[in-house]
Short mmCIF file of C-alpha atoms in Angstrom, two decimals:
data_model
loop_
_atom_site.label_atom_id
_atom_site.label_comp_id
_atom_site.label_asym_id
_atom_site.label_seq_id
_atom_site.Cartn_x
_atom_site.Cartn_y
_atom_site.Cartn_z
CA MET A 123 58.49 47.67 -69.73
CA LYS A 124 58.10 45.36 -66.73
CA LYS A 125 57.24 42.45 -69.05
CA ILE A 126 60.32 43.11 -71.20
CA PHE A 127 62.53 43.23 -68.08
CA LEU A 128 61.05 39.97 -66.82
CA VAL A 129 61.67 38.24 -70.17
CA LEU A 130 65.27 39.49 -70.23
CA LEU A 131 65.77 38.21 -66.70
CA ILE A 132 64.47 34.76 -67.61
CA VAL A 133 66.60 34.61 -70.77
CA THR A 134 69.69 35.70 -68.82
CA SER A 135 69.01 33.04 -66.21
CA ILE A 136 68.61 30.34 -68.88
CA LEU A 137 71.81 31.39 -70.63
CA SER A 138 73.61 31.43 -67.29
CA CYS A 139 72.44 27.89 -66.54
CA LYS A 140 73.58 26.72 -69.94
CA LYS A 141 77.05 28.01 -69.22
CA GLN A 142 77.25 26.01 -65.99
CA GLU A 143 78.85 22.58 -66.14
CA LYS A 144 77.02 19.65 -64.61
CA ALA A 145 78.24 17.97 -61.44
CA ASP A 146 76.86 14.93 -59.65
CA LEU A 147 77.57 16.38 -56.22
CA ILE A 148 78.77 19.66 -54.73
CA VAL A 149 79.98 20.12 -51.17
CA ILE A 150 79.82 23.67 -49.79
CA ASN A 151 80.58 25.46 -46.51
CA SER A 152 83.21 22.88 -45.60
CA ASN A 153 86.53 23.04 -43.82
CA THR A 154 88.26 20.78 -46.35
CA TYR A 155 91.85 19.63 -45.99
CA THR A 156 92.94 18.82 -49.53
CA VAL A 157 96.26 17.32 -48.37
CA ASN A 158 97.78 18.47 -51.63
CA SER A 159 101.46 19.43 -51.86
CA ASN A 160 100.73 22.82 -50.25
CA PHE A 161 98.36 21.36 -47.63
CA ASP A 162 95.71 23.82 -48.88
CA LYS A 163 92.26 24.18 -47.32
CA VAL A 164 89.14 24.95 -49.37
CA GLU A 165 85.45 25.67 -48.79
CA SER A 166 83.93 23.68 -51.61
CA PHE A 167 84.44 21.00 -54.24
CA ALA A 168 82.53 19.35 -57.07
CA ILE A 169 82.32 15.70 -58.13
CA LYS A 170 81.34 14.04 -61.38
CA ASP A 171 81.59 10.38 -62.45
CA GLY A 172 83.23 9.44 -59.17
CA LYS A 173 86.06 11.98 -59.36
CA PHE A 174 86.80 15.45 -58.04
CA ILE A 175 86.38 17.94 -60.90
CA ALA A 176 86.97 21.20 -59.03
CA VAL A 177 87.99 22.62 -55.67
CA GLY A 178 87.70 26.22 -54.50
CA THR A 179 85.46 28.72 -52.76
CA ASN A 180 81.70 28.36 -52.40
CA LYS A 181 81.23 31.17 -54.94
CA GLU A 182 83.61 29.66 -57.49
CA ILE A 183 82.08 26.19 -57.37
CA GLN A 184 78.43 27.27 -57.28
CA GLU A 185 78.84 29.72 -60.13
CA LYS A 186 80.59 27.21 -62.37
CA TYR A 187 78.61 24.03 -61.61
CA ALA A 188 74.96 23.01 -61.58
CA THR A 189 73.87 19.96 -59.62
CA LEU A 190 70.77 18.32 -58.22
CA LYS A 191 72.63 17.29 -55.06
CA THR A 192 74.41 19.72 -52.75
CA ILE A 193 75.80 18.93 -49.29
CA ASP A 194 76.08 21.81 -46.85
CA ALA A 195 78.92 20.69 -44.59
CA LYS A 196 78.08 23.44 -42.08
CA SER A 197 81.77 24.18 -41.48
CA LYS A 198 82.54 20.57 -40.52
CA PRO A 199 86.02 19.26 -41.41
CA VAL A 200 86.43 17.16 -44.55
CA TYR A 201 89.47 14.99 -45.33
CA PRO A 202 90.53 12.62 -48.09
CA GLY A 203 89.25 9.10 -47.44
CA PHE A 204 91.42 7.46 -44.81
CA ILE A 205 93.73 4.65 -45.94
CA ASP A 206 94.99 1.90 -43.62
CA ALA A 207 98.45 0.91 -44.88
CA HIS A 208 98.66 -2.33 -42.90
CA CYS A 209 95.68 -4.32 -41.70
CA HIS A 210 93.96 -7.66 -42.01
CA PHE A 211 90.62 -6.75 -43.56
CA TYR A 212 89.50 -10.28 -44.41
CA ARG A 213 90.63 -11.58 -41.03
CA LEU A 214 88.63 -8.84 -39.30
CA GLY A 215 85.53 -10.13 -41.04
CA LEU A 216 86.25 -13.75 -40.13
CA LEU A 217 86.77 -12.68 -36.53
CA GLN A 218 83.11 -11.68 -36.38
CA GLN A 219 82.37 -15.40 -36.71
CA LYS A 220 84.81 -16.48 -33.98
CA VAL A 221 85.25 -15.92 -30.26
CA ASN A 222 86.40 -12.33 -29.80
CA LEU A 223 88.89 -12.33 -26.91
CA VAL A 224 90.12 -8.75 -27.29
CA GLY A 225 90.04 -6.93 -23.96
CA THR A 226 89.84 -10.04 -21.79
CA THR A 227 91.19 -9.25 -18.34
CA SER A 228 92.29 -12.72 -17.20
CA TYR A 229 92.59 -16.31 -18.32
CA ASP A 230 89.36 -17.09 -16.47
CA ASN A 231 87.68 -14.30 -18.46
CA VAL A 232 88.90 -16.01 -21.66
CA LEU A 233 87.42 -19.32 -20.52
CA GLU A 234 84.08 -17.67 -19.71
CA LYS A 235 83.86 -16.26 -23.24
CA LEU A 236 84.70 -19.65 -24.76
CA VAL A 237 81.94 -21.36 -22.76
CA GLU A 238 79.40 -18.66 -23.74
CA PHE A 239 80.37 -18.94 -27.40
CA GLN A 240 80.08 -22.72 -27.46
CA LYS A 241 76.67 -22.66 -25.81
CA GLU A 242 75.44 -20.38 -28.58
CA LYS A 243 77.29 -21.83 -31.61
CA ASN A 244 77.90 -25.49 -30.69
CA THR A 245 80.82 -25.78 -33.14
CA SER A 246 82.96 -28.85 -33.77
CA PHE A 247 86.20 -26.82 -33.54
CA ILE A 248 86.35 -23.71 -31.33
CA THR A 249 88.53 -20.88 -32.65
CA GLY A 250 89.09 -17.31 -31.54
CA ARG A 251 91.58 -14.54 -31.18
CA GLY A 252 92.55 -11.55 -29.08
CA TRP A 253 93.86 -12.67 -25.66
CA ASP A 254 96.93 -10.90 -24.33
CA GLN A 255 98.53 -12.11 -21.11
CA ASN A 256 100.27 -8.75 -20.74
CA ASP A 257 96.85 -7.24 -19.93
CA TRP A 258 96.26 -9.70 -17.10
CA GLU A 259 97.33 -9.45 -13.47
CA THR A 260 99.31 -12.66 -13.99
CA LYS A 261 101.38 -11.85 -17.07
CA GLU A 262 102.51 -15.39 -17.78
CA PHE A 263 101.38 -17.50 -20.73
CA PRO A 264 98.32 -19.62 -19.81
CA THR A 265 98.46 -23.40 -19.84
CA LYS A 266 95.92 -25.84 -21.22
CA GLU A 267 94.71 -27.71 -18.10
CA LYS A 268 91.55 -25.66 -17.61
CA LEU A 269 90.83 -25.84 -21.34
CA ASP A 270 91.15 -29.61 -21.22
CA ALA A 271 88.70 -29.82 -18.32
CA LEU A 272 86.10 -27.64 -20.06
CA PHE A 273 86.52 -29.10 -23.54
CA PRO A 274 87.91 -32.63 -23.27
CA LYS A 275 86.77 -33.73 -26.76
CA ILE A 276 86.26 -30.55 -28.80
CA PRO A 277 89.47 -29.05 -30.26
CA VAL A 278 90.16 -25.45 -29.16
CA ALA A 279 92.69 -23.13 -30.83
CA ILE A 280 92.74 -19.48 -29.79
CA ARG A 281 95.34 -17.04 -31.08
CA ARG A 282 97.06 -14.37 -29.05
CA ILE A 283 96.16 -10.83 -30.13
CA ASP A 284 99.29 -10.41 -32.28
CA GLY A 285 98.70 -13.69 -34.11
CA HIS A 286 102.15 -15.00 -33.18
CA ALA A 287 101.13 -17.36 -30.39
CA MET A 288 98.27 -19.79 -29.95
CA LEU A 289 96.78 -21.66 -27.00
CA VAL A 290 95.37 -25.10 -27.82
CA ASN A 291 93.87 -27.90 -25.76
CA GLN A 292 94.83 -31.57 -25.71
CA ALA A 293 92.12 -32.45 -28.24
CA ALA A 294 93.69 -30.07 -30.75
CA ILE A 295 97.18 -31.37 -29.91
CA ASP A 296 96.09 -34.96 -30.51
CA LEU A 297 94.39 -34.01 -33.78
CA ALA A 298 97.59 -32.30 -34.97
CA LYS A 299 99.75 -35.22 -33.75
CA ILE A 300 102.03 -32.93 -31.76
CA THR A 301 104.24 -34.59 -29.15
CA VAL A 302 106.75 -33.34 -26.58
CA ASP A 303 109.46 -34.20 -29.09
CA SER A 304 107.97 -32.15 -31.94
CA LYS A 305 110.27 -29.45 -33.32
CA ILE A 306 110.02 -26.82 -36.04
CA GLU A 307 112.34 -24.13 -37.36
CA GLY A 308 111.17 -20.60 -36.59
CA GLY A 309 108.75 -21.70 -33.89
CA GLU A 310 108.47 -23.22 -30.43
CA PHE A 311 106.26 -25.65 -28.49
CA LEU A 312 106.32 -24.24 -24.95
CA LYS A 313 106.85 -26.80 -22.22
CA LYS A 314 106.72 -26.84 -18.44
CA GLU A 315 108.28 -29.60 -16.40
CA GLY A 316 108.78 -31.58 -19.59
CA LYS A 317 105.13 -31.39 -20.67
CA LEU A 318 103.42 -29.36 -23.41
CA THR A 319 101.68 -26.29 -22.02
CA GLY A 320 99.44 -25.87 -25.07
CA VAL A 321 101.13 -22.64 -26.16
CA LEU A 322 102.53 -22.68 -29.69
CA ILE A 323 104.78 -19.87 -30.95
CA ASP A 324 105.00 -18.71 -34.59
CA ASN A 325 105.67 -21.60 -37.03
CA ALA A 326 104.61 -24.17 -34.44
CA MET A 327 101.04 -22.96 -35.03
CA ASN A 328 101.21 -24.42 -38.54
CA PHE A 329 100.58 -27.86 -37.04
CA ILE A 330 97.03 -26.81 -36.17
CA LYS A 331 94.65 -27.21 -39.12
CA VAL A 332 91.54 -25.16 -38.40
CA PRO A 333 88.58 -25.98 -40.70
CA GLU A 334 88.33 -23.57 -43.64
CA PRO A 335 85.30 -21.23 -43.79
CA SER A 336 82.67 -21.85 -46.46
CA LYS A 337 82.40 -19.50 -49.43
CA GLN A 338 79.28 -17.93 -47.94
CA GLU A 339 81.12 -17.38 -44.66
CA GLN A 340 83.97 -15.75 -46.58
CA ILE A 341 81.57 -13.43 -48.43
CA GLN A 342 79.86 -12.47 -45.20
CA ALA A 343 83.25 -11.84 -43.58
CA LEU A 344 84.22 -9.38 -46.31
CA LYS A 345 80.88 -7.56 -46.06
CA ASP A 346 81.10 -7.39 -42.26
CA ALA A 347 84.63 -6.00 -42.44
CA GLN A 348 83.57 -3.42 -45.02
CA LYS A 349 80.77 -2.07 -42.83
CA ILE A 350 83.07 -1.74 -39.83
CA CYS A 351 85.69 0.10 -41.90
CA PHE A 352 83.28 2.44 -43.71
CA ASP A 353 81.66 3.38 -40.40
CA LEU A 354 85.10 4.48 -39.19
CA GLY A 355 86.07 6.51 -42.26
CA LEU A 356 88.30 4.05 -44.11
CA THR A 357 87.97 3.98 -47.90
CA THR A 358 91.08 1.90 -48.78
CA VAL A 359 92.67 -0.97 -46.88
CA ASP A 360 96.05 -2.60 -47.47
CA ASP A 361 95.40 -6.23 -46.51
CA ALA A 362 98.70 -7.68 -45.33
CA GLY A 363 98.61 -11.26 -46.56
CA LEU A 364 95.95 -12.82 -48.79
CA ASP A 365 95.80 -15.97 -50.89
CA LYS A 366 94.71 -16.16 -54.53
CA GLN A 367 91.26 -17.54 -53.80
CA VAL A 368 90.37 -14.70 -51.42
CA ILE A 369 91.80 -12.05 -53.75
CA GLU A 370 89.69 -13.41 -56.60
CA LEU A 371 86.62 -13.43 -54.34
CA ILE A 372 87.26 -9.79 -53.44
CA ASP A 373 87.57 -8.93 -57.12
CA SER A 374 84.31 -10.68 -58.01
CA LEU A 375 82.41 -8.92 -55.21
CA GLN A 376 83.85 -5.58 -56.27
CA GLN A 377 82.80 -6.23 -59.87
CA THR A 378 79.20 -6.95 -58.82
CA GLY A 379 79.12 -3.90 -56.54
CA ASP A 380 78.68 -5.96 -53.36
CA LEU A 381 82.09 -4.80 -52.14
CA LYS A 382 82.89 -1.10 -52.56
CA MET A 383 85.96 -0.97 -50.36
CA ARG A 384 89.23 -0.37 -52.22
CA VAL A 385 91.79 -3.10 -51.45
CA TYR A 386 95.55 -3.07 -51.90
CA ALA A 387 96.26 -6.78 -51.61
CA MET A 388 99.60 -8.07 -50.41
CA ILE A 389 99.89 -11.70 -51.46
CA SER A 390 100.90 -14.16 -48.75
CA ASN A 391 104.39 -15.53 -49.18
CA ASN A 392 103.90 -19.09 -50.37
CA LYS A 393 104.96 -20.99 -53.48
CA LYS A 394 101.51 -21.12 -55.07
CA ASN A 395 100.96 -17.37 -54.76
CA LEU A 396 104.47 -16.45 -55.87
CA ASP A 397 104.43 -18.73 -58.90
CA TYR A 398 101.10 -17.33 -60.06
CA TYR A 399 101.34 -13.62 -59.33
CA LEU A 400 104.99 -12.91 -60.08
CA LYS A 401 104.47 -14.47 -63.51
CA LYS A 402 101.12 -12.75 -64.12
CA GLY A 403 102.41 -9.33 -63.07
CA ILE A 404 100.57 -6.38 -61.56
CA ILE A 405 96.77 -6.62 -61.34
CA LYS A 406 94.97 -3.28 -61.25
CA THR A 407 91.29 -2.35 -61.34
CA GLU A 408 89.62 0.75 -59.92
CA LYS A 409 89.14 -0.96 -56.54
CA LEU A 410 91.71 -3.78 -56.46
CA HIS A 411 95.49 -3.51 -56.72
CA VAL A 412 97.76 -6.57 -56.45
CA ARG A 413 101.49 -5.84 -56.67
CA SER A 414 103.15 -6.74 -53.36
CA VAL A 415 104.26 -9.73 -51.30
CA LYS A 416 103.80 -9.93 -47.53
CA VAL A 417 106.76 -11.66 -45.90
CA TYR A 418 107.54 -12.48 -42.26
CA ALA A 419 111.06 -12.01 -40.95
CA ASP A 420 110.35 -12.66 -37.27
CA GLY A 421 107.59 -12.95 -34.66
CA ALA A 422 106.14 -10.50 -32.15
CA LEU A 423 107.62 -8.75 -29.14
CA GLY A 424 104.73 -9.65 -26.83
CA SER A 425 105.34 -13.38 -27.29
CA ARG A 426 109.14 -12.88 -27.33
CA GLY A 427 109.30 -14.07 -30.93
CA ALA A 428 110.85 -10.86 -32.27
CA ALA A 429 114.45 -11.45 -33.35
CA LEU A 430 116.84 -9.34 -31.26
CA LYS A 431 120.59 -8.74 -31.62
CA ASP A 432 121.07 -9.25 -27.88
CA ALA A 433 119.08 -11.39 -25.48
CA TYR A 434 115.73 -10.30 -24.11
CA SER A 435 116.12 -8.24 -20.96
CA ASP A 436 113.42 -10.30 -19.23
CA LYS A 437 114.46 -13.75 -20.50
CA LYS A 438 118.12 -14.59 -20.18
CA GLY A 439 119.68 -16.30 -23.19
CA HIS A 440 116.57 -15.86 -25.38
CA PHE A 441 116.92 -13.89 -28.63
CA GLY A 442 113.70 -14.66 -30.48
CA ALA A 443 114.13 -16.01 -34.00
CA LEU A 444 113.71 -15.42 -37.70
CA VAL A 445 110.63 -17.29 -38.89
CA ASN A 446 112.19 -17.58 -42.35
CA SER A 447 115.83 -18.56 -42.64
CA TYR A 448 118.36 -15.94 -43.71
CA ASP A 449 119.03 -17.83 -46.96
CA ASN A 450 115.33 -18.05 -47.75
CA LEU A 451 114.86 -14.32 -47.14
CA GLN A 452 117.82 -13.53 -49.39
CA SER A 453 116.66 -15.70 -52.28
CA LEU A 454 113.07 -14.48 -51.93
CA ALA A 455 114.16 -10.84 -52.02
CA LYS A 456 116.20 -11.45 -55.18
CA ARG A 457 113.27 -13.19 -56.85
CA ILE A 458 110.84 -10.37 -56.01
CA ALA A 459 113.38 -7.72 -57.04
CA ASP A 460 113.48 -9.32 -60.50
CA SER A 461 109.69 -8.95 -60.79
CA GLU A 462 107.44 -5.87 -60.75
CA TYR A 463 106.31 -6.62 -57.21
CA GLN A 464 106.94 -4.76 -53.97
CA MET A 465 108.27 -6.64 -50.93
CA ASN A 466 106.64 -5.77 -47.60
CA THR A 467 108.32 -7.52 -44.70
CA HIS A 468 107.15 -7.86 -41.12
CA ALA A 469 110.18 -6.98 -38.98
CA ILE A 470 109.81 -6.31 -35.24
CA GLY A 471 113.16 -6.92 -33.55
CA ASP A 472 116.36 -4.97 -34.19
CA SER A 473 118.02 -8.07 -35.65
CA ALA A 474 115.16 -8.73 -38.07
CA ASN A 475 115.10 -5.07 -39.11
CA TYR A 476 118.85 -5.06 -39.72
CA VAL A 477 118.73 -8.26 -41.79
CA MET A 478 115.89 -6.98 -43.96
CA LEU A 479 117.27 -3.47 -44.41
CA LYS A 480 120.63 -4.83 -45.53
CA THR A 481 118.94 -7.36 -47.80
CA TYR A 482 116.65 -4.77 -49.37
CA ASN A 483 119.45 -2.31 -50.03
CA GLU A 484 121.61 -5.01 -51.59
CA VAL A 485 119.03 -6.44 -54.00
CA LEU A 486 117.59 -3.03 -54.96
CA LYS A 487 120.87 -1.52 -56.15
CA ASN A 488 120.26 0.29 -59.46
CA LYS A 489 116.50 -0.38 -59.20
CA GLU A 490 114.51 2.85 -59.00
CA ASN A 491 111.18 3.63 -57.33
CA ARG A 492 110.50 0.18 -55.86
CA ARG A 493 109.06 1.53 -52.58
CA TRP A 494 109.79 -1.66 -50.65
CA ARG A 495 108.40 -1.52 -47.14
CA ILE A 496 109.41 -2.66 -43.70
CA GLU A 497 106.16 -3.43 -41.91
CA HIS A 498 106.24 -2.39 -38.23
CA ALA A 499 109.93 -1.34 -37.96
CA GLN A 500 109.24 -1.64 -34.27
CA ILE A 501 112.67 -1.91 -32.64
CA VAL A 502 115.59 -0.51 -34.62
CA ASP A 503 119.19 -0.30 -33.44
CA LEU A 504 120.13 3.39 -33.26
CA LYS A 505 123.07 2.60 -35.56
CA ASP A 506 120.70 1.23 -38.24
CA PHE A 507 118.24 4.08 -38.80
CA HIS A 508 120.24 5.40 -41.76
CA HIS A 509 119.43 2.21 -43.69
CA PHE A 510 115.85 3.52 -44.03
CA LYS A 511 116.98 6.25 -46.40
CA ASN A 512 115.62 4.27 -49.37
CA ILE A 513 113.24 1.93 -47.53
CA LEU A 514 109.69 2.98 -46.62
CA PRO A 515 108.66 2.46 -42.95
CA SER A 516 105.11 1.16 -42.63
CA ILE A 517 104.19 1.67 -38.99
CA GLN A 518 101.25 1.24 -36.64
CA PRO A 519 101.13 3.96 -33.96
CA THR A 520 98.69 2.16 -31.65
CA HIS A 521 101.29 -0.58 -31.19
CA ALA A 522 103.32 1.97 -29.22
CA THR A 523 100.48 2.85 -26.87
CA SER A 524 99.48 -0.80 -26.46
CA ASP A 525 103.01 -2.05 -25.79
CA MET A 526 104.35 0.85 -23.71
CA TYR A 527 103.44 -0.77 -20.37
CA TRP A 528 105.81 -3.71 -20.86
CA ALA A 529 108.01 -3.08 -23.92
CA GLU A 530 110.94 -1.73 -21.91
CA ASP A 531 110.87 -4.87 -19.75
CA ARG A 532 111.48 -6.88 -22.92
CA VAL A 533 114.31 -4.82 -24.40
CA GLY A 534 115.76 -2.62 -21.63
CA ALA A 535 116.29 1.12 -21.24
CA GLU A 536 118.86 1.52 -24.03
CA ARG A 537 117.17 -0.42 -26.83
CA ILE A 538 113.80 1.20 -26.14
CA LYS A 539 115.25 4.46 -27.49
CA GLY A 540 115.05 2.98 -30.99
CA ALA A 541 111.56 1.52 -30.49
CA TYR A 542 108.34 3.01 -31.91
CA ALA A 543 110.53 5.86 -33.17
CA TYR A 544 108.14 7.25 -35.76
CA LYS A 545 109.58 10.73 -36.11
CA ASP A 546 113.11 9.33 -36.44
CA LEU A 547 111.88 6.99 -39.18
CA LEU A 548 110.11 9.85 -40.94
CA ASN A 549 113.30 11.91 -40.87
CA GLN A 550 115.14 9.14 -42.72
CA TYR A 551 112.76 8.36 -45.59
CA GLY A 552 110.72 11.57 -45.69
CA LYS A 553 107.42 9.68 -45.53
CA VAL A 554 105.81 7.08 -43.30
CA ALA A 555 102.82 4.87 -44.05
CA LEU A 556 100.40 4.60 -41.14
CA GLY A 557 98.15 1.65 -40.36
CA THR A 558 96.63 -0.23 -37.46
CA ASP A 559 97.37 -3.94 -37.97
CA PHE A 560 93.70 -4.51 -37.11
CA PRO A 561 92.19 -6.69 -35.74
CA ILE A 562 95.29 -6.89 -33.55
CA GLU A 563 94.58 -3.25 -32.73
CA ASN A 564 91.33 -1.28 -32.96
CA VAL A 565 90.15 -0.47 -36.49
CA SER A 566 89.64 3.27 -35.93
CA PRO A 567 92.02 5.51 -37.92
CA LEU A 568 91.31 8.21 -35.33
CA TYR A 569 93.00 6.04 -32.72
CA THR A 570 95.94 5.78 -35.12
CA TYR A 571 96.04 9.57 -35.45
CA TYR A 572 95.79 10.05 -31.67
CA ALA A 573 98.56 7.53 -30.92
CA ALA A 574 100.82 9.05 -33.59
CA THR A 575 100.44 12.64 -32.43
CA ILE A 576 99.50 12.56 -28.74
CA ARG A 577 101.08 9.19 -27.87
CA LYS A 578 98.74 8.37 -25.03
CA ASP A 579 96.30 5.54 -24.37
CA LEU A 580 92.55 6.16 -24.35
CA LYS A 581 92.68 6.94 -20.63
CA GLY A 582 95.17 9.77 -21.21
CA TYR A 583 98.23 7.87 -19.94
CA PRO A 584 101.04 8.82 -19.69
CA GLU A 585 100.43 12.44 -18.82
CA LYS A 586 103.20 13.79 -21.09
CA GLY A 587 102.87 11.15 -23.80
CA TYR A 588 104.95 8.03 -24.39
CA GLN A 589 108.39 8.91 -25.82
CA ILE A 590 106.78 12.14 -26.98
CA ASN A 591 109.96 13.21 -28.79
CA ASN A 592 108.97 10.72 -31.49
CA ALA A 593 105.43 12.00 -31.95
CA LEU A 594 104.40 13.03 -35.46
CA SER A 595 103.01 16.47 -36.19
CA ARG A 596 99.28 16.51 -36.85
CA GLU A 597 99.85 17.54 -40.47
CA ASN A 598 102.30 14.69 -41.07
CA ALA A 599 100.04 12.17 -39.35
CA LEU A 600 97.22 13.21 -41.69
CA ARG A 601 99.55 12.80 -44.66
CA GLY A 602 100.49 9.39 -43.25
CA MET A 603 96.84 8.30 -43.30
CA THR A 604 96.10 9.65 -46.79
CA ILE A 605 98.58 10.75 -49.47
CA TRP A 606 101.65 8.96 -48.07
CA ASN A 607 99.66 5.74 -47.78
CA ALA A 608 98.54 6.17 -51.38
CA TYR A 609 102.21 6.62 -52.31
CA ALA A 610 103.12 3.46 -50.40
CA SER A 611 100.78 1.59 -52.76
CA PHE A 612 101.82 3.40 -55.97
CA GLU A 613 98.45 5.17 -56.05
CA GLU A 614 99.28 8.77 -55.20
CA THR A 615 98.17 10.02 -58.63
CA GLU A 616 94.64 8.66 -58.15
CA LYS A 617 93.80 9.00 -54.44
CA GLY A 618 95.03 10.27 -51.09
CA SER A 619 94.15 13.95 -51.59
CA ILE A 620 91.20 16.06 -52.68
CA GLU A 621 92.45 17.27 -56.05
CA VAL A 622 91.03 17.53 -59.54
CA GLY A 623 91.11 14.21 -61.37
CA LYS A 624 91.40 12.03 -58.27
CA LEU A 625 88.87 9.51 -57.00
CA ALA A 626 86.17 11.18 -54.92
CA ASP A 627 86.82 9.41 -51.62
CA PHE A 628 86.36 11.62 -48.57
CA VAL A 629 85.16 11.68 -44.97
CA ILE A 630 83.32 14.26 -42.90
CA LEU A 631 84.16 14.36 -39.19
CA GLU A 632 82.56 15.93 -36.15
CA ASN A 633 85.77 17.66 -35.00
CA ASP A 634 88.80 19.02 -36.81
CA ILE A 635 91.48 16.56 -35.70
CA VAL A 636 94.26 18.89 -36.89
CA THR A 637 93.28 21.64 -34.41
CA VAL A 638 91.00 20.17 -31.74
CA ASN A 639 92.22 19.53 -28.18
CA GLY A 640 94.13 16.24 -28.35
CA LYS A 641 91.91 14.44 -25.85
CA GLU A 642 88.93 14.92 -28.20
CA ILE A 643 90.53 13.10 -31.14
CA PRO A 644 89.68 9.46 -30.27
CA ASN A 645 86.06 10.30 -29.44
CA THR A 646 85.47 12.25 -32.65
CA LYS A 647 82.58 10.84 -34.67
CA VAL A 648 82.69 10.02 -38.35
CA LEU A 649 79.62 11.77 -39.76
CA ALA A 650 79.86 10.43 -43.31
CA THR A 651 82.11 8.37 -45.57
CA TYR A 652 82.09 8.65 -49.38
CA VAL A 653 83.63 6.40 -52.01
CA ASN A 654 83.51 7.57 -55.64
CA GLY A 655 81.25 10.38 -54.48
CA GLU A 656 78.72 7.85 -53.14
CA GLN A 657 77.83 7.86 -49.45
CA VAL A 658 78.69 4.51 -47.88
CA LYS A 659 78.25 5.54 -44.23
#
């Protein structure tokens, strides 16, 4: 009898196994935020062929699926892979090969880093990025005299952190053939006592021709950027401004498996790109999506290049400027509206935002589901918020906590009410896309989440949060880093939530950012990052 029972047990077990479906990976004992339409949480999910095939309880998943690989999440929180809706992925990689000036505390500190870099690299043209005079005790733009003394023959060109101003030395000025009489629309050559200071604003930077990186340097840049992003939980990046050659390089590296990061590529606004891509139409692979144009309306607030309706509060008679003429912006918008492409326009000042909102709404009449984006939407006239009803705000929360120390000096107490107003923007469109603008800001999406919800800097300032009335709820901030960002790129049916049929991109964190004490959010560790069900961190 015992033998018969044992045989029956074995047969039953075999039949049971045969009934189970095969999965490549099962995650159990998790605290998973699906970020589906109900914002459901589940214990377990299964993956096969790079996609989620089931979500549910531990019992449901383990009874239905057999797998050789199971992850016990040990109650750790799991989220859809984080998406950065506005960044400079390729530029982040290139920055690893340049002088990193982020966090410098003075002009002398900048010079020290340049000297150290040149001793190590001995380059023929020194480039770098990241200085911000607003972080220094003396908050004035630097001038080139000390640069000239240190580097009398080697050209130096170092960009401000926002990319809208550049400090160059005399060697670079001579190479570019810039003179005190040089002029350019949408830019400025700063002068002092009738002489060039070495600071170039916006389009004036176009005079400086920095040597192009080699193909190997470009490949290494993309790989370096990928590692940084995967380590921080990002699985998709929207790169805000790429040329055809770089896009094709990204595609080739993705095809060979050397680049696993998903990239939503915004093409840079130039004739060559527009003529090629608008004619070719949308390009879509599993990891690359090309269907948008990155356009600049104005400059940055920190360098007073943002276009304002009224003069800057801290610079009488200065309004900033559009970096593209009004006529050019109008004709460009009409051309893109007649294509399949999305228009994503950098607009910082209230004047630039107004011009672009009016332009968008005019050219998109009777055109459905275009999802055109205003990138930054940083300072908006309180009278103009309603124009966002049909225009998607793409915002970067850490800009608020980086700029809060000096932004009101630039625009005054009244205009600041419409600045960094993320909740007000959300209330207009019903969604917001969240990004970082890295490497201008830190890459970490957890810093984005912290700035969006807690609205403090990493030292906990200010005590009650900066303009806390415009903080996003933690649930909406999570949507803004996942499903809403997927929507902003026309990809909400394939990613952005942990649902059956979607790409198996997810992250496991140390702390539950939706419930943990706010001060713990920025220090939370990313334990693992998965793309297509494959661990990449």
